[in-house]
Amino acid sequence: MTLVQMQPRSANANPAHRTVGDAMEATGPQVCDDMTVEVALAVMASARAGHLLVCDEDGLCTGLVTRARLTTVRDSAAYTDQVRLRDFLGDRGPVTSPVTTMAEAEHAMRYRRLDALPVVDDQGSALGVLALAR
C-alpha cells in the first residue's frame, strides 16, 4: 500500500487565475552584467544551469541569458574575450511581475520566442524565473 498525502485545493487552483508567482522557479545563479561571456559560460556549466539571471551593479535584474545566446555571441565574428554581458543585453530585458496572469506571461513568452523570463518585484530585484514547460 502506498501512502498518498492529500492537500485541499487552494483558491488559486483555477488555471485561469494562476499568476506567475504561483508557477515561478527559484532564481538560480545570478551574475553581474560586467562578467565576460567566457566566465558566464563557465559559471553556467559549473552550476549545471540552462540560464543565468543578470543583475546590474545595484543588484537589479537586467535580463536573462541562456547557454545558446552566450554561445552565439562567443561564436560571432565580432567577439573578443573582453565582451561583457552588458554589451549585448542592452537596457533592461523583458521581465514579468509575480502578479501577472499565466495566460498573459505565456502569450508574451511565445510572442517573443522566450523559453524563460525573469520575475522581478516592484523594485526590479529578481524573485524567480518563469520557464515554459517542454
Short mmCIF file of N, CA, C and O in Angstrom, two decimals:
data_model
loop_
_atom_site.label_atom_id
_atom_site.label_comp_id
_atom_site.label_asym_id
_atom_site.label_seq_id
_atom_site.Cartn_x
_atom_site.Cartn_y
_atom_site.Cartn_z
N MET A 1 0.84 -1.16 0.00
CA MET A 1 0.00 0.00 0.00
C MET A 1 0.89 1.23 0.00
O MET A 1 1.89 1.29 0.70
N THR A 2 0.53 2.25 -0.79
CA THR A 2 1.29 3.49 -0.89
C THR A 2 0.53 4.60 -0.20
O THR A 2 -0.67 4.78 -0.42
N LEU A 3 1.20 5.35 0.63
CA LEU A 3 0.60 6.47 1.33
C LEU A 3 0.53 7.66 0.38
O LEU A 3 1.51 8.02 -0.24
N VAL A 4 -0.64 8.25 0.26
CA VAL A 4 -0.83 9.43 -0.57
C VAL A 4 -1.29 10.56 0.32
O VAL A 4 -2.28 10.41 1.04
N GLN A 5 -0.58 11.66 0.29
CA GLN A 5 -0.96 12.80 1.10
C GLN A 5 -1.85 13.71 0.27
O GLN A 5 -1.47 14.15 -0.81
N MET A 6 -3.03 13.99 0.75
CA MET A 6 -3.98 14.83 0.05
C MET A 6 -3.90 16.24 0.62
O MET A 6 -3.79 16.41 1.83
N GLN A 7 -3.98 17.22 -0.25
CA GLN A 7 -3.99 18.61 0.19
C GLN A 7 -5.20 19.29 -0.41
O GLN A 7 -5.56 19.02 -1.56
N PRO A 8 -5.86 20.17 0.35
CA PRO A 8 -7.02 20.86 -0.20
C PRO A 8 -6.61 21.77 -1.34
O PRO A 8 -5.49 22.30 -1.34
N ARG A 9 -7.49 21.95 -2.31
CA ARG A 9 -7.24 22.87 -3.42
C ARG A 9 -7.27 24.29 -2.92
O ARG A 9 -8.14 24.67 -2.16
N SER A 10 -6.34 25.08 -3.35
CA SER A 10 -6.31 26.47 -2.93
C SER A 10 -7.23 27.29 -3.82
O SER A 10 -7.68 26.84 -4.87
N ALA A 11 -7.45 28.52 -3.42
CA ALA A 11 -8.28 29.42 -4.22
C ALA A 11 -7.61 29.74 -5.55
O ALA A 11 -8.28 30.10 -6.51
N ASN A 12 -6.29 29.59 -5.61
CA ASN A 12 -5.56 29.88 -6.85
C ASN A 12 -5.47 28.68 -7.77
O ASN A 12 -4.73 28.69 -8.73
N ALA A 13 -6.20 27.61 -7.48
CA ALA A 13 -6.09 26.39 -8.28
C ALA A 13 -6.70 26.55 -9.67
O ALA A 13 -6.37 25.81 -10.57
N ASN A 14 -7.57 27.51 -9.86
CA ASN A 14 -8.18 27.74 -11.16
C ASN A 14 -7.10 28.24 -12.12
O ASN A 14 -6.51 29.29 -11.90
N PRO A 15 -6.81 27.49 -13.20
CA PRO A 15 -5.73 27.85 -14.10
C PRO A 15 -5.90 29.23 -14.73
O PRO A 15 -4.94 29.89 -15.04
N ALA A 16 -7.14 29.68 -14.89
CA ALA A 16 -7.37 30.98 -15.49
C ALA A 16 -6.91 32.11 -14.59
O ALA A 16 -6.63 33.21 -15.05
N HIS A 17 -6.82 31.86 -13.28
CA HIS A 17 -6.43 32.89 -12.34
C HIS A 17 -5.06 32.67 -11.74
O HIS A 17 -4.66 33.40 -10.84
N ARG A 18 -4.33 31.65 -12.21
CA ARG A 18 -2.99 31.43 -11.70
C ARG A 18 -2.09 32.58 -12.10
O ARG A 18 -2.21 33.13 -13.19
N THR A 19 -1.20 32.93 -11.21
CA THR A 19 -0.27 34.01 -11.51
C THR A 19 1.13 33.46 -11.72
O THR A 19 1.42 32.30 -11.40
N VAL A 20 1.98 34.30 -12.22
CA VAL A 20 3.38 33.94 -12.41
C VAL A 20 4.00 33.56 -11.07
O VAL A 20 4.78 32.63 -10.98
N GLY A 21 3.61 34.27 -10.02
CA GLY A 21 4.13 33.97 -8.69
C GLY A 21 3.82 32.56 -8.24
O GLY A 21 4.59 31.95 -7.49
N ASP A 22 2.70 31.99 -8.70
CA ASP A 22 2.33 30.62 -8.36
C ASP A 22 3.20 29.59 -9.08
O ASP A 22 3.37 28.47 -8.61
N ALA A 23 3.74 29.96 -10.24
CA ALA A 23 4.42 28.98 -11.09
C ALA A 23 5.92 29.19 -11.24
O ALA A 23 6.59 28.34 -11.80
N MET A 24 6.45 30.28 -10.73
CA MET A 24 7.88 30.56 -10.96
C MET A 24 8.77 29.60 -10.18
O MET A 24 8.37 29.04 -9.17
N GLU A 25 9.98 29.42 -10.71
CA GLU A 25 11.00 28.60 -10.07
C GLU A 25 11.94 29.52 -9.30
O GLU A 25 11.94 30.73 -9.50
N ALA A 26 12.77 28.95 -8.46
CA ALA A 26 13.78 29.73 -7.74
C ALA A 26 14.68 30.45 -8.74
O ALA A 26 14.82 30.01 -9.89
N THR A 27 15.30 31.53 -8.32
CA THR A 27 16.07 32.35 -9.24
C THR A 27 17.25 31.65 -9.89
O THR A 27 17.57 31.92 -11.02
N GLY A 28 17.90 30.75 -9.20
CA GLY A 28 19.08 30.11 -9.76
C GLY A 28 20.26 31.06 -9.74
O GLY A 28 20.24 32.07 -9.05
N PRO A 29 21.30 30.76 -10.52
CA PRO A 29 22.51 31.58 -10.48
C PRO A 29 22.26 33.00 -10.98
O PRO A 29 21.60 33.20 -12.00
N GLN A 30 22.77 33.98 -10.25
CA GLN A 30 22.71 35.38 -10.65
C GLN A 30 24.14 35.88 -10.80
O GLN A 30 25.00 35.58 -9.98
N VAL A 31 24.37 36.64 -11.86
CA VAL A 31 25.70 37.17 -12.13
C VAL A 31 25.59 38.66 -12.43
O VAL A 31 24.53 39.16 -12.77
N CYS A 32 26.70 39.34 -12.30
CA CYS A 32 26.76 40.78 -12.57
C CYS A 32 26.96 41.01 -14.07
O CYS A 32 27.61 40.20 -14.75
N ASP A 33 26.41 42.11 -14.58
CA ASP A 33 26.48 42.38 -16.02
C ASP A 33 27.87 42.74 -16.51
O ASP A 33 28.10 42.84 -17.72
N ASP A 34 28.85 42.91 -15.60
CA ASP A 34 30.21 43.18 -16.06
C ASP A 34 31.02 41.90 -16.27
O ASP A 34 32.19 41.94 -16.64
N MET A 35 30.38 40.75 -16.09
CA MET A 35 31.04 39.46 -16.30
C MET A 35 31.26 39.23 -17.80
O MET A 35 30.43 39.58 -18.62
N THR A 36 32.40 38.61 -18.14
CA THR A 36 32.66 38.29 -19.54
C THR A 36 31.85 37.06 -19.96
O THR A 36 31.40 36.28 -19.12
N VAL A 37 31.71 36.91 -21.25
CA VAL A 37 30.96 35.78 -21.80
C VAL A 37 31.60 34.45 -21.40
O VAL A 37 30.90 33.51 -21.00
N GLU A 38 32.93 34.36 -21.48
CA GLU A 38 33.61 33.12 -21.13
C GLU A 38 33.39 32.74 -19.67
O GLU A 38 33.15 31.57 -19.35
N VAL A 39 33.47 33.71 -18.78
CA VAL A 39 33.26 33.43 -17.36
C VAL A 39 31.80 33.03 -17.12
O VAL A 39 31.52 32.10 -16.37
N ALA A 40 30.87 33.70 -17.79
CA ALA A 40 29.45 33.36 -17.65
C ALA A 40 29.19 31.93 -18.11
O ALA A 40 28.43 31.19 -17.47
N LEU A 41 29.82 31.53 -19.21
CA LEU A 41 29.66 30.15 -19.68
C LEU A 41 30.22 29.16 -18.67
O LEU A 41 29.63 28.10 -18.43
N ALA A 42 31.33 29.51 -18.04
CA ALA A 42 31.93 28.63 -17.03
C ALA A 42 31.03 28.54 -15.79
O ALA A 42 30.84 27.45 -15.24
N VAL A 43 30.47 29.65 -15.36
CA VAL A 43 29.55 29.66 -14.22
C VAL A 43 28.33 28.80 -14.55
O VAL A 43 27.89 27.98 -13.73
N MET A 44 27.80 28.96 -15.74
CA MET A 44 26.63 28.20 -16.16
C MET A 44 26.93 26.70 -16.17
O MET A 44 26.12 25.89 -15.70
N ALA A 45 28.09 26.34 -16.67
CA ALA A 45 28.47 24.92 -16.73
C ALA A 45 28.64 24.35 -15.33
O ALA A 45 28.17 23.25 -15.03
N SER A 46 29.32 25.09 -14.45
CA SER A 46 29.56 24.57 -13.10
C SER A 46 28.27 24.49 -12.29
O SER A 46 28.15 23.62 -11.43
N ALA A 47 27.32 25.37 -12.57
CA ALA A 47 26.04 25.34 -11.86
C ALA A 47 25.04 24.39 -12.52
O ALA A 47 23.95 24.19 -11.99
N ARG A 48 25.44 23.84 -13.67
CA ARG A 48 24.55 22.96 -14.44
C ARG A 48 23.20 23.63 -14.68
O ARG A 48 22.14 23.05 -14.50
N ALA A 49 23.30 24.90 -15.10
CA ALA A 49 22.09 25.71 -15.32
C ALA A 49 21.94 25.98 -16.81
O ALA A 49 22.92 26.06 -17.54
N GLY A 50 20.71 26.15 -17.23
CA GLY A 50 20.43 26.47 -18.62
C GLY A 50 20.37 27.96 -18.88
O GLY A 50 20.34 28.41 -20.02
N HIS A 51 20.36 28.74 -17.79
CA HIS A 51 20.31 30.19 -17.92
C HIS A 51 20.92 30.86 -16.69
O HIS A 51 21.09 30.22 -15.65
N LEU A 52 21.25 32.13 -16.84
CA LEU A 52 21.75 32.94 -15.74
C LEU A 52 20.93 34.22 -15.69
O LEU A 52 20.64 34.82 -16.73
N LEU A 53 20.56 34.65 -14.49
CA LEU A 53 19.96 35.96 -14.32
C LEU A 53 21.08 36.97 -14.24
O LEU A 53 22.08 36.75 -13.56
N VAL A 54 20.93 38.09 -14.94
CA VAL A 54 21.96 39.11 -14.98
C VAL A 54 21.47 40.33 -14.21
O VAL A 54 20.35 40.79 -14.42
N CYS A 55 22.31 40.83 -13.31
CA CYS A 55 21.97 41.99 -12.49
C CYS A 55 23.00 43.09 -12.71
O CYS A 55 24.15 42.82 -13.05
N ASP A 56 22.57 44.34 -12.50
CA ASP A 56 23.50 45.46 -12.61
C ASP A 56 24.22 45.68 -11.29
O ASP A 56 24.04 44.91 -10.34
N GLU A 57 25.03 46.73 -11.22
CA GLU A 57 25.81 46.97 -10.01
C GLU A 57 24.96 47.30 -8.79
O GLU A 57 25.42 47.22 -7.66
N ASP A 58 23.69 47.67 -9.01
CA ASP A 58 22.77 47.94 -7.90
C ASP A 58 21.97 46.71 -7.48
O ASP A 58 21.11 46.80 -6.61
N GLY A 59 22.23 45.57 -8.13
CA GLY A 59 21.52 44.34 -7.80
C GLY A 59 20.17 44.20 -8.47
O GLY A 59 19.40 43.30 -8.14
N LEU A 60 19.86 45.07 -9.43
CA LEU A 60 18.59 45.00 -10.14
C LEU A 60 18.72 44.08 -11.35
O LEU A 60 19.71 44.12 -12.07
N CYS A 61 17.72 43.28 -11.56
CA CYS A 61 17.73 42.32 -12.67
C CYS A 61 17.65 43.07 -14.00
O CYS A 61 16.73 43.86 -14.22
N THR A 62 18.61 42.82 -14.87
CA THR A 62 18.61 43.47 -16.19
C THR A 62 18.27 42.50 -17.31
O THR A 62 18.10 42.91 -18.44
N GLY A 63 18.16 41.22 -17.00
CA GLY A 63 17.80 40.26 -18.03
C GLY A 63 18.22 38.85 -17.68
O GLY A 63 18.61 38.56 -16.55
N LEU A 64 18.12 38.01 -18.67
CA LEU A 64 18.43 36.59 -18.53
C LEU A 64 19.17 36.16 -19.78
O LEU A 64 18.81 36.58 -20.88
N VAL A 65 20.22 35.38 -19.61
CA VAL A 65 20.95 34.84 -20.76
C VAL A 65 20.92 33.32 -20.71
O VAL A 65 20.98 32.73 -19.64
N THR A 66 20.84 32.74 -21.87
CA THR A 66 20.86 31.28 -22.00
C THR A 66 22.21 30.83 -22.55
O THR A 66 22.96 31.64 -23.10
N ARG A 67 22.47 29.57 -22.42
CA ARG A 67 23.70 29.00 -22.98
C ARG A 67 23.73 29.22 -24.49
O ARG A 67 24.77 29.58 -25.05
N ALA A 68 22.61 29.04 -25.15
CA ALA A 68 22.55 29.21 -26.60
C ALA A 68 22.90 30.65 -26.99
O ALA A 68 23.66 30.88 -27.95
N ARG A 69 22.38 31.62 -26.25
CA ARG A 69 22.67 33.03 -26.56
C ARG A 69 24.15 33.33 -26.33
O ARG A 69 24.79 34.00 -27.14
N LEU A 70 24.71 32.85 -25.22
CA LEU A 70 26.13 33.08 -24.95
C LEU A 70 27.02 32.43 -26.01
O LEU A 70 28.01 33.01 -26.44
N THR A 71 26.65 31.24 -26.43
CA THR A 71 27.42 30.54 -27.45
C THR A 71 27.36 31.29 -28.78
O THR A 71 28.37 31.41 -29.48
N THR A 72 26.19 31.82 -29.13
CA THR A 72 26.04 32.60 -30.36
C THR A 72 26.92 33.83 -30.32
O THR A 72 27.60 34.16 -31.30
N VAL A 73 26.93 34.53 -29.19
CA VAL A 73 27.78 35.73 -29.05
C VAL A 73 29.24 35.33 -29.16
O VAL A 73 30.01 35.97 -29.89
N ARG A 74 29.64 34.27 -28.46
CA ARG A 74 31.04 33.83 -28.48
C ARG A 74 31.49 33.41 -29.88
O ARG A 74 32.64 33.65 -30.27
N ASP A 75 30.59 32.81 -30.66
CA ASP A 75 30.95 32.32 -31.98
C ASP A 75 30.84 33.38 -33.08
O ASP A 75 31.16 33.10 -34.23
N SER A 76 30.39 34.59 -32.73
CA SER A 76 30.23 35.64 -33.75
C SER A 76 31.59 36.20 -34.16
O SER A 76 32.57 36.12 -33.41
N ALA A 77 31.63 36.80 -35.33
CA ALA A 77 32.88 37.36 -35.86
C ALA A 77 33.36 38.55 -35.04
O ALA A 77 34.57 38.82 -34.98
N ALA A 78 32.45 39.26 -34.38
CA ALA A 78 32.82 40.46 -33.62
C ALA A 78 33.27 40.14 -32.20
O ALA A 78 33.65 41.04 -31.46
N TYR A 79 33.26 38.89 -31.81
CA TYR A 79 33.57 38.51 -30.43
C TYR A 79 35.05 38.70 -30.10
O TYR A 79 35.92 38.39 -30.89
N THR A 80 35.28 39.23 -28.89
CA THR A 80 36.62 39.23 -28.29
C THR A 80 36.44 38.75 -26.85
O THR A 80 35.32 38.72 -26.34
N ASP A 81 37.55 38.41 -26.20
CA ASP A 81 37.43 37.93 -24.83
C ASP A 81 37.11 39.04 -23.83
O ASP A 81 37.00 38.81 -22.64
N GLN A 82 36.93 40.26 -24.33
CA GLN A 82 36.57 41.39 -23.48
C GLN A 82 35.07 41.69 -23.50
O GLN A 82 34.61 42.59 -22.79
N VAL A 83 34.28 40.95 -24.29
CA VAL A 83 32.84 41.20 -24.38
C VAL A 83 32.19 40.83 -23.05
O VAL A 83 32.39 39.74 -22.52
N ARG A 84 31.46 41.78 -22.52
CA ARG A 84 30.76 41.59 -21.24
C ARG A 84 29.27 41.43 -21.49
O ARG A 84 28.76 41.79 -22.53
N LEU A 85 28.58 40.86 -20.52
CA LEU A 85 27.15 40.61 -20.67
C LEU A 85 26.39 41.89 -20.97
O LEU A 85 25.47 41.90 -21.79
N ARG A 86 26.75 43.00 -20.32
CA ARG A 86 26.04 44.26 -20.55
C ARG A 86 26.21 44.77 -21.98
O ARG A 86 25.40 45.56 -22.45
N ASP A 87 27.25 44.30 -22.69
CA ASP A 87 27.50 44.75 -24.05
C ASP A 87 26.43 44.29 -25.03
O ASP A 87 26.21 44.94 -26.04
N PHE A 88 25.79 43.17 -24.75
CA PHE A 88 24.77 42.69 -25.69
C PHE A 88 23.38 42.57 -25.07
O PHE A 88 22.41 42.33 -25.78
N LEU A 89 23.27 42.76 -23.77
CA LEU A 89 21.94 42.74 -23.16
C LEU A 89 21.20 44.04 -23.38
O LEU A 89 19.98 44.06 -23.44
N GLY A 90 21.92 45.15 -23.48
CA GLY A 90 21.28 46.44 -23.66
C GLY A 90 20.56 46.87 -22.40
O GLY A 90 20.95 46.54 -21.29
N ASP A 91 19.48 47.62 -22.59
CA ASP A 91 18.67 48.06 -21.45
C ASP A 91 17.98 46.87 -20.84
O ASP A 91 18.02 45.76 -21.36
N ARG A 92 17.30 47.11 -19.75
CA ARG A 92 16.60 46.06 -19.02
C ARG A 92 15.79 45.19 -19.99
O ARG A 92 14.94 45.67 -20.72
N GLY A 93 16.08 43.90 -19.97
CA GLY A 93 15.42 42.96 -20.86
C GLY A 93 13.99 42.68 -20.46
O GLY A 93 13.49 43.23 -19.47
N PRO A 94 13.32 41.82 -21.18
CA PRO A 94 11.94 41.51 -20.82
C PRO A 94 11.89 40.80 -19.46
O PRO A 94 12.66 39.89 -19.20
N VAL A 95 11.02 41.29 -18.61
CA VAL A 95 10.79 40.71 -17.29
C VAL A 95 9.29 40.67 -17.05
O VAL A 95 8.52 41.27 -17.81
N THR A 96 8.87 39.98 -16.01
CA THR A 96 7.46 39.95 -15.66
C THR A 96 7.31 40.11 -14.15
O THR A 96 8.28 39.99 -13.41
N SER A 97 6.09 40.35 -13.73
CA SER A 97 5.76 40.55 -12.33
C SER A 97 5.13 39.27 -11.78
O SER A 97 4.47 38.53 -12.52
N PRO A 98 5.26 39.02 -10.48
CA PRO A 98 4.64 37.82 -9.91
C PRO A 98 3.12 37.87 -9.93
O PRO A 98 2.47 36.84 -9.79
N VAL A 99 2.52 39.04 -10.15
CA VAL A 99 1.05 39.13 -10.17
C VAL A 99 0.48 39.04 -11.59
O VAL A 99 -0.73 39.03 -11.77
N THR A 100 1.34 38.95 -12.59
CA THR A 100 0.90 38.75 -13.97
C THR A 100 0.22 37.38 -14.08
O THR A 100 0.69 36.41 -13.49
N THR A 101 -0.86 37.30 -14.85
CA THR A 101 -1.52 36.00 -15.01
C THR A 101 -0.66 35.11 -15.90
O THR A 101 0.11 35.59 -16.74
N MET A 102 -0.81 33.82 -15.71
CA MET A 102 -0.06 32.86 -16.51
C MET A 102 -0.40 33.01 -17.99
O MET A 102 0.47 32.90 -18.84
N ALA A 103 -1.66 33.27 -18.30
CA ALA A 103 -2.07 33.42 -19.70
C ALA A 103 -1.32 34.58 -20.35
O ALA A 103 -0.83 34.47 -21.48
N GLU A 104 -1.22 35.70 -19.64
CA GLU A 104 -0.51 36.87 -20.18
C GLU A 104 0.97 36.57 -20.35
O GLU A 104 1.56 36.91 -21.38
N ALA A 105 1.57 35.94 -19.36
CA ALA A 105 3.00 35.63 -19.42
C ALA A 105 3.30 34.63 -20.54
O ALA A 105 4.27 34.81 -21.29
N GLU A 106 2.50 33.59 -20.65
CA GLU A 106 2.73 32.60 -21.71
C GLU A 106 2.59 33.23 -23.08
O GLU A 106 3.39 32.94 -23.98
N HIS A 107 1.61 34.10 -23.25
CA HIS A 107 1.43 34.78 -24.53
C HIS A 107 2.67 35.62 -24.87
O HIS A 107 3.19 35.56 -25.99
N ALA A 108 3.14 36.40 -23.89
CA ALA A 108 4.32 37.24 -24.10
C ALA A 108 5.55 36.41 -24.44
O ALA A 108 6.33 36.77 -25.33
N MET A 109 5.72 35.28 -23.75
CA MET A 109 6.88 34.44 -23.99
C MET A 109 6.82 33.80 -25.37
O MET A 109 7.82 33.74 -26.08
N ARG A 110 5.67 33.33 -25.76
CA ARG A 110 5.55 32.72 -27.09
C ARG A 110 5.74 33.77 -28.19
O ARG A 110 6.38 33.51 -29.20
N TYR A 111 5.19 34.96 -27.98
CA TYR A 111 5.32 36.04 -28.96
C TYR A 111 6.78 36.43 -29.15
O TYR A 111 7.23 36.64 -30.27
N ARG A 112 7.53 36.49 -28.05
CA ARG A 112 8.95 36.86 -28.11
C ARG A 112 9.86 35.66 -28.29
O ARG A 112 11.08 35.81 -28.31
N ARG A 113 9.30 34.48 -28.35
CA ARG A 113 10.06 33.23 -28.51
C ARG A 113 11.08 33.03 -27.38
O ARG A 113 12.25 32.74 -27.62
N LEU A 114 10.60 33.21 -26.15
CA LEU A 114 11.45 33.05 -24.97
C LEU A 114 11.13 31.74 -24.28
O LEU A 114 9.97 31.36 -24.18
N ASP A 115 12.16 31.06 -23.79
CA ASP A 115 11.97 29.84 -23.01
C ASP A 115 11.86 30.13 -21.53
O ASP A 115 11.33 29.34 -20.77
N ALA A 116 12.40 31.28 -21.12
CA ALA A 116 12.39 31.65 -19.70
C ALA A 116 12.31 33.17 -19.58
O ALA A 116 12.77 33.90 -20.46
N LEU A 117 11.72 33.60 -18.47
CA LEU A 117 11.51 35.03 -18.24
C LEU A 117 11.75 35.34 -16.78
O LEU A 117 11.18 34.67 -15.90
N PRO A 118 12.59 36.34 -16.47
CA PRO A 118 12.83 36.69 -15.07
C PRO A 118 11.56 37.28 -14.44
O PRO A 118 10.82 38.02 -15.09
N VAL A 119 11.34 36.95 -13.18
CA VAL A 119 10.23 37.50 -12.41
C VAL A 119 10.85 38.46 -11.40
O VAL A 119 11.73 38.07 -10.64
N VAL A 120 10.41 39.73 -11.43
CA VAL A 120 11.00 40.74 -10.57
C VAL A 120 9.93 41.41 -9.71
O VAL A 120 8.76 41.42 -10.06
N ASP A 121 10.38 41.97 -8.57
CA ASP A 121 9.45 42.71 -7.71
C ASP A 121 9.34 44.15 -8.21
O ASP A 121 9.92 44.51 -9.24
N ASP A 122 8.61 44.97 -7.48
CA ASP A 122 8.38 46.36 -7.89
C ASP A 122 9.66 47.18 -7.96
O ASP A 122 9.72 48.17 -8.68
N GLN A 123 10.69 46.77 -7.23
CA GLN A 123 11.95 47.50 -7.25
C GLN A 123 12.91 46.98 -8.32
O GLN A 123 13.97 47.55 -8.54
N GLY A 124 12.58 45.87 -8.96
CA GLY A 124 13.43 45.32 -10.01
C GLY A 124 14.35 44.21 -9.56
O GLY A 124 15.19 43.74 -10.33
N SER A 125 14.22 43.77 -8.31
CA SER A 125 15.05 42.66 -7.82
C SER A 125 14.46 41.33 -8.28
O SER A 125 13.23 41.15 -8.28
N ALA A 126 15.33 40.40 -8.64
CA ALA A 126 14.88 39.10 -9.13
C ALA A 126 14.25 38.28 -8.01
O ALA A 126 14.81 38.16 -6.93
N LEU A 127 13.07 37.72 -8.31
CA LEU A 127 12.38 36.84 -7.38
C LEU A 127 12.43 35.39 -7.82
O LEU A 127 12.37 34.47 -7.02
N GLY A 128 12.50 35.18 -9.13
CA GLY A 128 12.46 33.83 -9.67
C GLY A 128 12.50 33.87 -11.19
O GLY A 128 12.74 34.90 -11.79
N VAL A 129 12.21 32.71 -11.77
CA VAL A 129 12.21 32.57 -13.23
C VAL A 129 10.96 31.79 -13.62
O VAL A 129 10.63 30.79 -13.00
N LEU A 130 10.31 32.25 -14.67
CA LEU A 130 9.19 31.53 -15.25
C LEU A 130 9.70 30.84 -16.50
O LEU A 130 10.24 31.49 -17.39
N ALA A 131 9.58 29.52 -16.56
CA ALA A 131 10.06 28.76 -17.72
C ALA A 131 8.90 28.02 -18.34
O ALA A 131 8.04 27.48 -17.64
N LEU A 132 8.86 28.01 -19.68
CA LEU A 132 7.82 27.26 -20.38
C LEU A 132 8.07 25.77 -20.20
O LEU A 132 9.20 25.32 -20.27
N ALA A 133 7.02 25.04 -19.99
CA ALA A 133 7.13 23.57 -19.88
C ALA A 133 7.42 23.02 -21.26
O ALA A 133 6.90 23.47 -22.26
N ARG A 134 8.25 22.02 -21.31
CA ARG A 134 8.62 21.38 -22.59
C ARG A 134 7.90 20.09 -22.74
O ARG A 134 7.70 19.29 -21.97
#
